[in-house]
Each structure stands twice: as structure tokens, then as C-alpha cells.
Short mmCIF file of C-alpha atoms in Angstrom, two decimals:
data_model
loop_
_atom_site.label_atom_id
_atom_site.label_comp_id
_atom_site.label_asym_id
_atom_site.label_seq_id
_atom_site.Cartn_x
_atom_site.Cartn_y
_atom_site.Cartn_z
CA MET A 1 49.78 127.27 125.06
CA LYS A 2 52.17 124.43 124.20
CA ASP A 3 51.33 121.56 121.85
CA GLY A 4 47.69 122.63 122.01
CA VAL A 5 47.61 122.52 125.83
CA GLU A 6 46.97 125.70 127.76
CA GLY A 7 49.48 126.72 130.39
CA THR A 8 51.47 129.60 131.79
CA PHE A 9 54.93 130.34 130.48
CA THR A 10 57.59 133.02 130.55
CA LEU A 11 58.74 134.35 127.18
CA LYS A 12 62.23 135.72 127.67
CA VAL A 13 63.75 137.90 124.96
CA HIS A 14 67.45 138.29 125.69
CA ASN A 15 69.33 141.53 125.19
CA GLY A 16 72.06 141.89 122.62
CA VAL A 17 74.92 140.98 124.96
CA GLU A 18 73.24 137.80 126.19
CA SER A 19 72.22 136.86 122.65
CA ASP A 20 75.86 137.04 121.55
CA ASN A 21 76.83 134.57 124.29
CA LYS A 22 74.80 131.67 122.96
CA PRO A 23 76.74 128.88 124.71
CA ILE A 24 75.84 130.31 128.14
CA LEU A 25 72.16 130.25 127.17
CA ASP A 26 72.55 126.57 126.31
CA ALA A 27 74.27 126.07 129.68
CA GLN A 28 71.35 127.69 131.47
CA ASN A 29 68.88 125.39 129.73
CA LYS A 30 70.94 122.33 130.59
CA MET A 31 71.29 123.43 134.21
CA LEU A 32 67.51 123.89 134.56
CA GLU A 33 66.89 120.44 133.11
CA HIS A 34 69.49 118.90 135.42
CA LEU A 35 68.00 120.52 138.50
CA ASN A 36 64.51 119.40 137.56
CA ALA A 37 65.69 115.82 137.06
CA ALA A 38 67.20 115.97 140.57
CA GLY A 39 63.87 117.03 142.10
CA ILE A 40 64.53 120.79 142.30
CA THR A 41 61.52 122.59 140.84
CA CYS A 42 62.53 125.33 138.40
CA PRO A 43 61.45 126.70 135.00
CA GLN A 44 61.94 124.27 132.14
CA PRO A 45 63.01 125.33 128.63
CA MET A 46 60.64 124.55 125.78
CA TRP A 47 61.85 123.45 122.35
CA ALA A 48 61.76 126.06 119.61
CA LEU A 49 60.24 125.29 116.24
CA ALA A 50 62.69 124.04 113.64
CA GLN A 51 64.60 126.88 112.02
CA GLU A 52 67.30 127.15 109.45
CA GLU A 53 70.58 125.90 110.84
CA ASP A 54 72.92 128.73 111.88
CA GLU A 55 76.50 128.85 113.05
CA TYR A 56 75.46 128.40 116.67
CA ASP A 57 73.79 125.08 115.91
CA GLN A 58 76.89 123.98 113.99
CA GLU A 59 79.09 124.98 116.92
CA LEU A 60 77.10 122.90 119.37
CA TYR A 61 76.61 119.88 117.10
CA GLU A 62 79.46 117.98 118.76
CA ASP A 63 77.73 118.32 122.15
CA HIS A 64 74.17 117.68 120.93
CA PRO A 65 74.16 115.23 117.99
CA ASP A 66 70.66 114.04 118.96
CA ARG A 67 69.23 117.34 117.67
CA TYR A 68 70.09 116.52 114.08
CA GLN A 69 68.64 113.99 111.64
CA GLN A 70 71.16 111.62 110.13
CA HIS A 71 71.52 110.51 106.50
CA SER A 72 71.92 106.78 106.01
CA GLN A 73 75.59 107.45 105.22
CA GLY A 74 76.02 109.05 108.63
CA GLN A 75 76.16 112.64 107.36
CA ARG A 76 74.15 115.28 109.15
CA ARG A 77 71.58 117.52 107.54
CA ASP A 78 69.21 120.25 108.69
CA PRO A 79 68.23 119.97 112.37
CA VAL A 80 64.87 118.49 113.35
CA ALA A 81 64.69 120.72 116.44
CA PRO A 82 67.71 123.03 116.30
CA SER A 83 67.60 124.32 119.83
CA GLN A 84 65.66 125.28 122.92
CA ILE A 85 66.59 128.80 121.82
CA GLY A 86 64.58 130.64 119.21
CA TRP A 87 65.57 133.77 117.35
CA THR A 88 63.88 137.02 116.41
CA ASP A 89 65.05 140.09 114.53
CA LEU A 90 64.64 143.32 116.51
CA VAL A 91 65.29 146.83 115.27
CA LEU A 92 68.81 147.96 116.19
CA GLY A 93 68.62 151.40 114.60
CA SER A 94 68.47 153.26 111.32
CA ALA A 95 71.24 153.95 108.87
CA ARG A 96 71.50 155.53 105.44
CA GLY A 97 70.85 152.17 103.86
CA GLY A 98 67.66 151.63 105.88
CA THR A 99 66.63 149.91 109.13
CA MET A 100 69.24 147.75 110.86
CA PHE A 101 68.23 144.57 112.68
CA LYS A 102 69.93 142.32 115.19
CA LYS A 103 69.13 138.72 116.03
CA HIS A 104 68.01 138.27 119.63
CA ALA A 105 67.71 134.97 121.44
CA VAL A 106 64.24 133.99 122.67
CA ARG A 107 63.48 131.30 125.24
CA LEU A 108 60.13 129.97 126.41
CA LEU A 109 60.22 128.72 130.01
CA SER A 110 57.56 126.92 132.02
CA TRP A 111 56.02 128.89 134.88
CA VAL A 112 56.69 127.96 138.52
CA GLU A 113 53.59 128.58 140.62
CA GLY A 114 53.96 130.16 144.04
CA THR A 115 54.86 133.35 145.89
CA PRO A 116 58.36 134.85 145.65
CA MET A 117 59.94 135.26 149.08
CA SER A 118 60.50 138.94 148.22
CA LYS A 119 56.71 139.44 148.35
CA LEU A 120 56.61 138.48 152.04
CA HIS A 121 57.00 141.27 154.53
CA ASN A 122 58.86 140.22 157.69
CA PRO A 123 59.42 136.58 156.70
CA PRO A 124 59.41 134.28 159.75
CA LEU A 125 62.85 133.36 161.05
CA MET A 126 62.47 129.65 160.32
CA LEU A 127 61.83 130.42 156.67
CA TYR A 128 65.46 131.57 156.43
CA HIS A 129 66.45 128.15 157.76
CA ALA A 130 64.33 126.39 155.13
CA VAL A 131 65.78 128.51 152.32
CA GLY A 132 69.30 127.70 153.51
CA GLN A 133 68.44 124.01 153.37
CA HIS A 134 67.16 124.45 149.82
CA LEU A 135 70.45 125.97 148.72
CA ALA A 136 72.25 122.93 150.13
CA LYS A 137 69.91 120.62 148.19
CA THR A 138 70.60 122.66 145.06
CA HIS A 139 74.34 122.32 145.58
CA GLU A 140 74.00 118.58 146.08
CA ALA A 141 72.13 118.35 142.77
CA LEU A 142 74.71 120.47 140.95
CA GLU A 143 77.69 118.44 142.13
CA SER A 144 77.15 116.17 139.12
CA PHE A 145 76.58 118.99 136.61
CA ASP A 146 79.04 120.87 134.46
CA HIS A 147 79.06 122.83 131.22
CA HIS A 148 82.00 124.38 129.44
CA ALA A 149 80.25 127.76 129.16
CA ALA A 150 79.96 128.04 132.96
CA HIS A 151 83.75 128.24 133.14
CA ARG A 152 83.79 131.94 132.45
CA ARG A 153 84.89 135.25 133.91
CA HIS A 154 81.79 136.82 135.40
CA SER A 155 81.77 140.26 136.99
CA TRP A 156 79.49 139.14 139.80
CA ASP A 157 81.64 136.15 140.72
CA LEU A 158 83.02 136.88 144.19
CA LEU A 159 86.47 135.84 143.02
CA ASN A 160 86.50 139.04 140.96
CA THR A 161 85.95 141.34 143.94
CA ALA A 162 89.25 143.13 143.31
CA SER A 163 87.79 144.40 140.02
CA LEU A 164 85.60 146.77 142.06
CA ARG A 165 88.57 149.14 142.33
CA GLY A 166 87.83 150.25 138.79
CA PHE A 167 84.30 151.32 139.76
CA LEU A 168 84.93 153.17 143.04
CA TYR A 169 84.73 156.50 141.22
CA ALA A 170 80.99 155.94 140.80
CA ILE A 171 80.53 156.21 144.59
CA ASP A 172 80.24 159.87 145.56
CA SER A 173 80.87 159.43 149.29
CA MET A 174 84.53 159.06 150.26
CA GLU A 175 83.43 157.25 153.42
CA GLN A 176 81.54 154.68 151.38
CA GLN A 177 84.48 154.31 149.00
CA GLU A 178 86.73 153.54 151.98
CA VAL A 179 84.32 150.91 153.26
CA VAL A 180 84.24 149.14 149.89
CA GLU A 181 88.00 149.44 149.48
CA GLY A 182 88.43 147.85 152.90
CA VAL A 183 86.38 144.88 151.73
CA ILE A 184 88.49 144.60 148.59
CA ASN A 185 91.72 144.62 150.62
CA LYS A 186 90.36 141.99 152.99
CA PHE A 187 89.39 139.76 150.07
CA VAL A 188 92.84 140.05 148.52
CA SER A 189 94.41 139.06 151.84
CA ILE A 190 92.38 135.81 152.05
CA SER A 191 92.12 135.01 148.33
CA GLY A 192 94.33 131.94 148.71
CA PHE A 193 91.38 130.11 150.26
CA GLN A 194 90.12 129.19 146.77
CA LYS A 195 92.89 126.62 146.39
CA ASN A 196 91.55 124.60 149.34
CA VAL A 197 87.79 124.53 148.82
CA PRO A 198 85.35 122.62 146.57
CA TRP A 199 84.43 124.10 143.19
CA GLN A 200 81.28 123.47 141.17
CA VAL A 201 78.67 125.19 139.02
CA LEU A 202 76.75 127.69 141.17
CA HIS A 203 73.35 129.33 140.93
CA ALA A 204 75.15 132.56 141.95
CA ASP A 205 72.04 134.68 142.51
CA PHE A 206 70.28 133.00 145.42
CA ASN A 207 68.14 135.96 146.50
CA ASP A 208 64.62 136.28 147.89
CA ALA A 209 63.15 137.22 144.50
CA ASN A 210 64.35 133.88 143.09
CA MET A 211 62.87 131.75 145.90
CA VAL A 212 59.32 130.52 145.17
CA LEU A 213 57.20 129.57 148.18
CA GLU A 214 53.96 127.76 148.93
CA GLU A 215 51.92 127.99 152.09
CA ASP A 216 51.93 124.79 154.11
CA ASP A 217 49.76 124.75 157.24
CA ALA A 218 51.30 121.41 158.27
CA ILE A 219 54.57 123.12 159.24
CA ARG A 220 54.66 123.59 163.02
CA ASN A 221 57.88 125.54 163.61
CA GLY A 222 56.46 129.05 163.34
CA ASN A 223 56.83 129.12 159.55
CA SER A 224 53.82 128.40 157.36
CA TRP A 225 55.83 128.56 154.13
CA ARG A 226 57.94 126.01 152.33
CA VAL A 227 60.30 126.49 149.40
CA SER A 228 58.67 125.08 146.27
CA GLY A 229 61.11 126.19 143.58
CA ILE A 230 63.90 128.45 142.39
CA LEU A 231 64.19 130.85 139.46
CA ASP A 232 66.75 132.57 137.23
CA VAL A 233 70.08 130.84 136.62
CA GLY A 234 71.35 133.68 134.45
CA ASP A 235 74.35 134.32 136.71
CA MET A 236 75.47 130.69 136.78
CA VAL A 237 79.22 130.27 137.00
CA TYR A 238 81.79 127.63 137.90
CA SER A 239 83.41 128.86 141.10
CA CYS A 240 83.99 128.11 144.78
CA ARG A 241 80.98 126.44 146.40
CA VAL A 242 81.16 128.66 149.48
CA ASN A 243 80.59 131.72 147.29
CA ASP A 244 76.98 130.65 146.74
CA LEU A 245 76.43 130.37 150.49
CA ALA A 246 77.90 133.84 150.96
CA ILE A 247 75.64 135.24 148.24
CA GLY A 248 72.58 133.71 149.88
CA MET A 249 73.54 135.07 153.30
CA ALA A 250 74.13 138.51 151.82
CA TYR A 251 70.68 138.61 150.28
CA MET A 252 69.02 137.33 153.45
CA LEU A 253 70.70 140.24 155.25
CA ILE A 254 69.32 142.69 152.69
CA SER A 255 65.85 141.17 152.97
CA ALA A 256 65.83 141.44 156.76
CA VAL A 257 67.38 144.93 156.76
CA SER A 258 64.53 146.16 154.55
CA ALA A 259 62.02 144.63 156.98
CA SER A 260 63.65 146.29 160.01
CA LYS A 261 63.27 149.88 158.75
CA PRO A 262 61.14 152.40 160.70
CA LYS A 263 57.42 151.97 160.17
CA GLU A 264 57.03 154.79 157.64
CA GLU A 265 59.93 153.44 155.58
CA GLN A 266 58.48 149.93 155.82
CA GLU A 267 55.14 151.14 154.49
CA GLU A 268 56.83 152.80 151.49
CA GLU A 269 58.88 149.65 150.83
CA VAL A 270 55.75 147.51 151.10
CA ARG A 271 53.85 149.69 148.65
CA ARG A 272 56.77 149.54 146.21
CA ARG A 273 56.94 145.74 146.35
CA GLY A 274 53.18 145.19 146.28
CA GLN A 275 53.07 143.62 149.75
CA GLN A 276 50.72 143.84 152.69
CA LEU A 277 52.00 145.12 156.04
CA PRO A 278 51.20 142.65 158.83
CA PRO A 279 51.71 143.48 162.52
CA SER A 280 54.59 140.96 162.80
CA LYS A 281 57.92 141.93 164.38
CA PRO A 282 60.87 141.95 161.95
CA VAL A 283 63.70 139.50 162.57
CA ASP A 284 67.20 140.66 163.40
CA PRO A 285 69.15 140.74 160.09
CA ILE A 286 72.25 139.12 161.57
CA GLU A 287 70.07 136.41 163.09
CA ALA A 288 68.41 135.89 159.70
CA ALA A 289 71.79 135.38 158.00
CA ALA A 290 72.97 133.05 160.75
CA THR A 291 69.74 131.05 160.53
CA PHE A 292 70.14 130.72 156.77
CA TYR A 293 73.67 129.44 157.40
CA GLY A 294 72.34 126.99 159.98
CA GLY A 295 69.85 125.59 157.49
CA TYR A 296 72.56 125.13 154.88
CA ALA A 297 75.00 123.54 157.35
CA SER A 298 72.32 121.07 158.45
CA LYS A 299 72.44 119.53 154.95
CA MET A 300 75.95 120.29 153.67
CA GLN A 301 79.20 119.98 155.62
CA LEU A 302 81.57 122.90 155.18
CA LEU A 303 85.34 122.64 155.19
CA ILE A 304 87.38 124.77 157.58
CA PRO A 305 88.78 127.00 154.77
CA GLU A 306 85.21 127.69 153.63
CA LYS A 307 84.15 128.73 157.12
CA GLU A 308 87.21 130.94 157.52
CA ALA A 309 86.51 132.79 154.26
CA LEU A 310 82.75 133.13 154.70
CA HIS A 311 82.59 136.38 156.68
CA THR A 312 84.71 138.19 154.08
CA LEU A 313 82.82 136.67 151.16
CA VAL A 314 79.45 137.87 152.49
CA ALA A 315 80.92 141.37 152.66
CA CYS A 316 82.22 140.95 149.11
CA ARG A 317 78.75 140.26 147.71
CA LEU A 318 77.25 143.23 149.52
CA ALA A 319 80.07 145.47 148.28
CA ILE A 320 79.60 144.21 144.72
CA SER A 321 75.84 144.81 144.82
CA PHE A 322 76.32 148.33 146.17
CA THR A 323 79.17 149.32 143.87
CA TYR A 324 77.65 148.03 140.64
CA GLY A 325 74.34 149.58 141.65
CA MET A 326 76.01 152.96 142.12
CA TYR A 327 77.85 152.56 138.82
CA SER A 328 74.60 151.83 136.99
CA TYR A 329 73.02 154.85 138.66
CA SER A 330 75.94 157.06 137.58
CA GLN A 331 75.21 156.02 133.98
CA ASP A 332 71.50 156.81 134.35
CA PRO A 333 70.94 159.31 137.21
CA THR A 334 67.24 159.63 136.38
CA ASN A 335 66.63 155.99 137.27
CA GLU A 336 65.98 156.09 141.02
CA TYR A 337 65.01 152.42 140.89
CA LEU A 338 68.71 151.51 140.78
CA LEU A 339 69.23 153.05 144.23
CA GLN A 340 66.46 150.89 145.68
CA HIS A 341 68.85 147.94 145.38
CA ALA A 342 72.16 149.68 146.07
CA THR A 343 71.13 151.49 149.25
CA PRO A 344 69.92 148.42 151.22
CA ALA A 345 73.08 146.57 150.15
CA TYR A 346 75.26 149.26 151.71
CA GLU A 347 73.15 149.32 154.88
CA ALA A 348 73.50 145.54 155.15
CA LEU A 349 77.25 145.78 154.52
CA CYS A 350 77.76 148.27 157.35
CA LEU A 351 75.67 146.13 159.69
CA TRP A 352 77.60 142.98 158.75
CA LEU A 353 80.98 144.67 159.28
CA SER A 354 79.84 146.01 162.66
CA VAL A 355 79.75 142.46 164.04
CA PRO A 356 83.27 141.15 164.77
CA GLU A 357 84.17 138.14 162.67
CA ASP A 358 84.78 135.86 165.67
CA GLU A 359 81.40 136.81 167.14
CA MET A 360 79.67 136.09 163.84
CA MET A 361 81.40 132.73 163.59
CA GLN A 362 80.19 131.88 167.09
CA ARG A 363 76.61 132.82 166.24
CA MET A 364 76.71 130.60 163.16
CA ALA A 365 78.21 127.76 165.20
CA ASN A 366 75.35 128.13 167.67
CA LYS A 367 72.90 127.68 164.81
CA MET A 368 74.64 124.45 163.87
CA VAL A 369 74.22 123.21 167.45
CA ALA A 370 70.56 124.20 167.41
CA ASN A 371 70.07 122.15 164.26
CA ALA A 372 71.03 119.02 166.18
CA TYR A 373 67.93 119.43 168.33
CA ARG A 374 65.52 120.55 165.60
#
């Protein structure tokens, strides 16, 4: 309920690390508002009730003077609505002096109705095209957005692929370590591309769980779904535009790889994700990634250096997902859930690397030609 009106919302309580990085939470709110103003449906941050002014509000006063009442002499006083971020004290632990608390950030976000793409089993091929188009529209909207907090070092930014060397020990298999190290070496060899490509704020987590869909019977291309919104900008970062395309292609590969498993494995995956198993034939994962690329390229023109780096960057995202997943599992071996994300990422990585780069580039070029007749 908001302002006496019933509705559905997400109450997000941030962990201690996220709560300590308050400027990035402000950046996320601003990015969501910017996307919504550009016609991209996404959760919208709600204003918190007025609280006592803290150092965070003081720090951001220069950027957000409208959040503060003004004295007639032009001096500021307590904020009318300090932030779209609320605060709550949660128990941190116990000490000799008593219970210790830590302030955690709390955000209330509007709910986006629809079905996450991850809930579909065997998504139709043309849905990958539509999702690629939606990423291009998102990029177009974000060309005019920036926030100082997005200019950060982020572990999941593809430009930090070389940092994976410090986590290879978490991978038990020497063969798998060699595969990931090969990706790292390839990235280092092409890393100069970043000087010749566009940069902007990225979503940076364009996966099937963050794509919200609605059924649309009016669509006549074999796909009865349309993209109605996007979720979760928690990984936002200022980086090379092509990285976002690579991230999206990587996750489309993972989605299609999961759908192409043997029937008994599919049924287990479907039960885990709460899906229903239709009799549809799964799409080829490489074809799914190429189709996603074709959808993106139909709306956004890529520069030659972006195209040349793309094959390696897709491999980088898959290697990052696998390696960090294995690292997290090494810290908590009882949590089998962590392997449910790492294992498909490695399978997708091996499949992606099995297709020669020039062949993959040709398949993506063919999708661009097909777009001209769609």
C-alpha cells in the first residue's frame, strides 16, 4: 500500500556491503527513473518517510538540493524527504557490552507485472530476437544518463576479466582451469579494443531472470511473447557498450543450453525453476545467441572494434560466471544451489569456444541480413 492505495511492491533490504555504498544505491534509483521516463518499464523507487538527516544526505545535498527545505536566508535545514532510501537497524551480533546493530539500507520498488523469461521452458527463437532489440532500446535510453557512482571498479565488469587469475584455485579441475586461463589470456591480447569503442552506463546483468514478458497473441512470427520490462540494475557500471551485448549473449547461451539437456535433466531443471515442460523442441544455443545479436543489431549499429571483440567478451562473461560461482561454492560447499549457476555457465563456455570465431561472426552477420527482410 502506498499513500493509501493498494498495490504490489518489492521491499529490498540491502546487505551490509551494499548499505555501505550508498551513492551506488542512489545511482540505481536515478537509473530506474531515467529508464522509465524513456519508456522502458522497470521498477520505480518510492520515497521514504522523512528521517533525521545523516551524513549520506549531507554528502548528496549538492546533487539533490530539491530534497531539502530552504530557510528564507537560503540556508538548508532538515530534509523534507531525505531520500528514496530508508534505513533500518539489524542485529549484527553480540558483544560484552550487549547487542550490536548495523544500519541497513531499505528500498521500496514498484512491482513489474509479467512472467520472467527464465520461467519459460524452451523459449521460441524469435523471443531471443525481441530481447536483443530490447537491450538496444535500453542502451539508446541510457546514452543520455550518467552518475558518478557508476564510474566504479566492479568485479563483474568484463574489463576486469584478468582478475579471475586470483580465483582459479577455487576450480578443482585442471582442465577447467586451463579453459578459463585461456579466456583470460585472449582477453588480455585484445584489451586495447576499449580505447576505440563507445562507453556508457550499462545494465550489466541482462539475463533471462531480469526480462519480464507478457503474452501477445497478435505477434505472428512464431513468438507469442513480448518484452514488457526489465529488472535489477544492481550491477550497473560505466563501461564499454559492447560488454552489455556480450553479457546478454552469454546468458542467452546459458538459457538455451539448459533447455537442450536430455529429457530427464530437463525435467529436473523444470521442477527446480517451477516451470511446465511443453513438447516443444529446444533451440540451438549458438543460434539463440546469434538471434539475440541480430535483434540488437537491428536497432543499434556496432562499430568494427566492437564486433571484433565480441566473441572474446562473450567467453569472458561465461568464464566470470563459472569462476565466481565455483569460488562461492568453495566458501560454502554445502550450498549446491551455487553449482546450478556455475555448471551451465561452463557448459555454455565450452560450446561457445567450440565454434571458430570466424564462423560465429558469419552466423551473426547472417542474422543481420535476415533482419533486413523481417
